[in-house]
Amino acid sequence: MSGLEVQADRAPRSRPFSRHRRPRAAETIAAVLALFLVLAAVLPDFLAPGDPLGIDPLGAFQSPNFTHAFGTDESGRDIYTRVVHGTQYSLVIGVAATAIGLSLGIVLGTLAGMLGRIVDFTVNRFLEVLFAFPGLLLALLFIVIFGPGVATATIAVGISTAPGYARIIRAQLISVRGKSFVEAATVLGRTRWQILLRHILPNTLAPLFVLATLGIGQAIVWAATLSYLGLGAEPPTAEWGAMLSAGRTYITSAWWMSFFPGLFIVLTAVSATVLGRSIDKRMRHA
Amino acid sequence: MNEAGLRAASTAVSAAVPAATVENLRVHFGTTRPSSPVVRGVSFTIAAGECLAIVGESGSGKSVTARSLLGLNGENAHVTADRLDLAGQNVLGLTDRAWRARRGKDLGLVMQDALVSLDPLRPIGREIADSLRLHTTLNAAARARRVLELLDAVGLPNPQLQVRKLSGQLSGGERQRALIAAAIAQNPPLLIADEPTTALDVTVQAQILNLLEQIAHQGTAVLLISHDLAVVSRIAQRIAVMHDGQIVETGPTTEVLGAPQHEQTQRMVSAVPAEKPRGSRLSPASRPSDSSRTAAVGPLAHGATSPIVLDARSLSKSFRRPDGTKHLAVDNVSLTLRRGTTLGIVGESGSGKTTTARLLLALIPPDRGEVTVCDKPWTTATQKSRRGLRASVGAIYQDALGSFDPRWNVADILTDALGNTPGRRSPQITAALSTLLDEVSLARSVLQRRPLELSGGQRQRVGIARALAARPAIVICDEPVSSLDVSVQAQVLDLLDDVQRDRGLSLIFISHDLGVVQHVSDQLAVMRGGRIVEQGPAEALFASPQHAYTARLLAAVPRL
């Protein structure tokens, strides 16, 4: 018997090795960058001990040099200090806006996916109307109604991303709802709420974390856009979009004023995207 | 069947030269470090007009052996042999180009899943004509004539109509016939059929086997590959049993099946469920404690005297088709299940078995009729009162993997089934989990694994453990062993028999496989087109089937 272990019933390799794949160079760089940004957001004084609002009229418009690595602006404020201190605004806005969009999306998507055809139809038409507007226009509309500011800009960006999330959640929910493990839970006598909370929502939302990572990068860009338009954070706040806007006037003479905030917006968005994609890949293979 | 067409399909290979000669074939995979060989020294010959069957469980190396004859083992494969001849010519180490010239001309291949083997966007006539276009000088008109001839030869009615159909518009059996037509299009001296009937209904399976047998009669050598001894025994003249990369036993079919010498052959012979009496063992004892039970097969609660635990009266259910017409999936079905007995429901695909199972589980409401469980209303009850009764009705599914939440490991699945929050640990839960695992003969080590990391047999054991956790009186099994190899199927059937005996369970066993149903059932219902065409005590029904359809099903069951 010992030599005749049942061949047909061999268990698959316990863990696919793709999960332990070595990270690519781009992924490593993105991770280091993300770490730097988080550090800048949490402990800005550790990376840039100066005052982001402290002016020095005599030292205005300095190009990048040894004392001011990123140069200074029209009031002599150190751009490096401002960029580092501005990270917290951008990250908080990005994360908060994504959280708002995701929460709204979960509520709308779950309503549509779980409550039968009438609710599904209504929510869907509502989403389609929202989709008809470009996301930024929707955000602008919200700001027109509630006035500019960091908080309104954040909420505006959150709202404008919500329809996309809602639609993905609804589709995912409907596919999970029809899976046979949901039926198996019904056979075991679980209530609808138990099935929703234990099986349907977790299996719907797990793939969404990847999307949310990608979404943070997008939200940061949008928030910066709103600030650039003067509808988010207002100067002299050290917010990247607002700094970009302030530098616009001097772009021919003092390029560093808009270049470095712009560079950080790009780097943040790229690192969030690269990390999001790599998490997605690993989860798919696992 | 058109005799002329089949004659055309045969070739004038002189009988003296075997269609294939294989000596000491060895195959291993991997590029850098030498991995353990998958095929270790396999030798056989097939004469023209002969049908040789290679039989073995998954992983025994039978498909790799067949693919070596086609040069289809891929770039990672290292194939060596003392001899590898097709129709007297060496084919070992041929280049890709040389292989392409031979495939289709010197040998044809029929695979298990015709749906994926045929291009879904091209008419089958074009698919068949393709190989003629590549390897012959026939012009378009001659090719079209030959295609019609071939379709007629493989028994597809109205060939003129069929050539224009896409593979998705054909039934499983028709697709398999089309695939065979494509494989024999150029009269190859050798036809390799790899599990050609595994996905088919029993009656269709019988027809395809007959067709292969006829092809062999016309002079083509047929190499048949299967995991099921009963299937091949029907047409193979010789059988080679493979195990662990080697042929462990070979000989004429009657000898191998009549007096199996090797342990592996004996196991495979005993695993065939058809005509094994109810309650007899199909697999060797896997636990020491089992041996005592094997010897003393206890009496089952038989007969019409035990109380009725589930009663279904005149169930009907229809669905709306996409074009708006109604499809009556279940039509006036009445069933009774008595305590401690097994009610088998057998039928081919589309007969309404699975809809019946879903109605019995109250997952969908019937249009008419009702089901009572232990004399309490079941389908007519409110969701809430039914939930109280859910614990007494368990279910086992065909696709065990899909029936588990992919985020959970086995411990979570069973903890949940026991009525606790998954992830919670307590001495009581641990003890209950151990008892459950013992009952289905699984090791403790599976608890931390996810279903994806388990084998097919282990998954179904977890499925059975989950169904048993709530201590049900009734378990409804929908095709519980259909996706398993015959030998694993034997173990799972034995396990179901054990738990039924130990717990006095009442089972409803749904399957397309009459052989399996025959082995497990006390009562039997035969379904066709949504109706029950015949039902009664299993023994009587098998001894003298009243309905013509039952008789036909019965005749088609592969047996040794």
Coordinates of C-alpha atoms in Angstrom, one line a residue, chain A residues 1 3-15 19 179-181 183-192 198-199 202-203 206 286, chain B residues 57-60 243-244 263-264 267 358 363 387 390 395 397 402-408 416 452-458 466 485 488 491:
Chain A
M1 CA 0.0 0.0 0.0
G3 CA 4.2 2.5 -2.6
L4 CA 0.7 3.0 -4.0
E5 CA -0.3 6.3 -2.6
V6 CA -3.2 7.5 -4.7
Q7 CA -1.6 9.4 -7.6
A8 CA -4.8 10.8 -8.9
D9 CA -5.3 12.7 -5.7
R10 CA -2.1 14.6 -5.5
A11 CA -2.5 18.0 -3.9
P12 CA -1.3 20.9 -5.9
R13 CA 1.9 22.7 -5.0
S14 CA 1.1 24.3 -1.7
R15 CA 2.1 27.8 -2.6
R19 CA 4.0 35.3 -4.6
K179 CA -21.0 32.1 -6.6
S180 CA -21.8 28.7 -5.2
F181 CA -20.2 29.3 -1.8
E183 CA -25.5 29.2 -2.0
A184 CA -23.6 26.9 0.3
A185 CA -23.9 29.4 3.1
T186 CA -27.7 29.6 2.5
V187 CA -27.9 25.9 2.8
L188 CA -26.1 26.1 6.1
G189 CA -28.9 28.4 7.3
R190 CA -27.1 31.7 7.4
T191 CA -29.2 34.9 7.3
R192 CA -29.0 37.4 4.4
R198 CA -19.1 37.3 6.0
H199 CA -18.9 36.3 2.3
P202 CA -15.2 40.7 1.9
N203 CA -14.9 39.0 -1.4
A206 CA -10.6 42.6 -1.3
A286 CA -1.5 34.1 -5.4
Chain B
E57 CA -4.9 7.6 -12.7
S58 CA -4.1 11.3 -13.2
G59 CA -0.4 11.8 -12.9
S60 CA 0.5 8.2 -14.0
H243 CA 1.3 3.7 -12.6
D244 CA 4.0 6.1 -11.6
E263 CA -2.0 -4.3 -7.0
Q264 CA -2.7 -1.1 -9.0
R267 CA -7.5 -1.4 -7.2
R358 CA -32.1 23.2 -5.9
L363 CA -32.9 27.5 -3.0
R387 CA -33.8 28.6 8.5
R390 CA -31.8 24.2 7.5
A395 CA -25.7 19.5 0.7
Y397 CA -21.7 19.8 -4.4
G402 CA -16.4 26.7 -5.8
S403 CA -18.6 25.9 -2.8
F404 CA -15.9 27.2 -0.3
D405 CA -15.3 30.9 0.4
P406 CA -11.8 31.4 -1.3
R407 CA -10.6 33.5 1.6
W408 CA -11.1 30.8 4.2
D416 CA -18.3 28.2 10.4
L452 CA -7.1 25.7 -3.5
E453 CA -4.1 23.9 -2.0
L454 CA -6.0 20.6 -1.6
S455 CA -6.4 17.7 -4.0
G456 CA -9.8 17.0 -5.6
G457 CA -10.5 14.1 -3.2
Q458 CA -9.4 16.1 -0.2
R466 CA -19.0 20.6 6.2
D485 CA -10.9 10.0 -11.0
V488 CA -10.7 8.7 -5.9
Q491 CA -12.8 6.3 -1.8

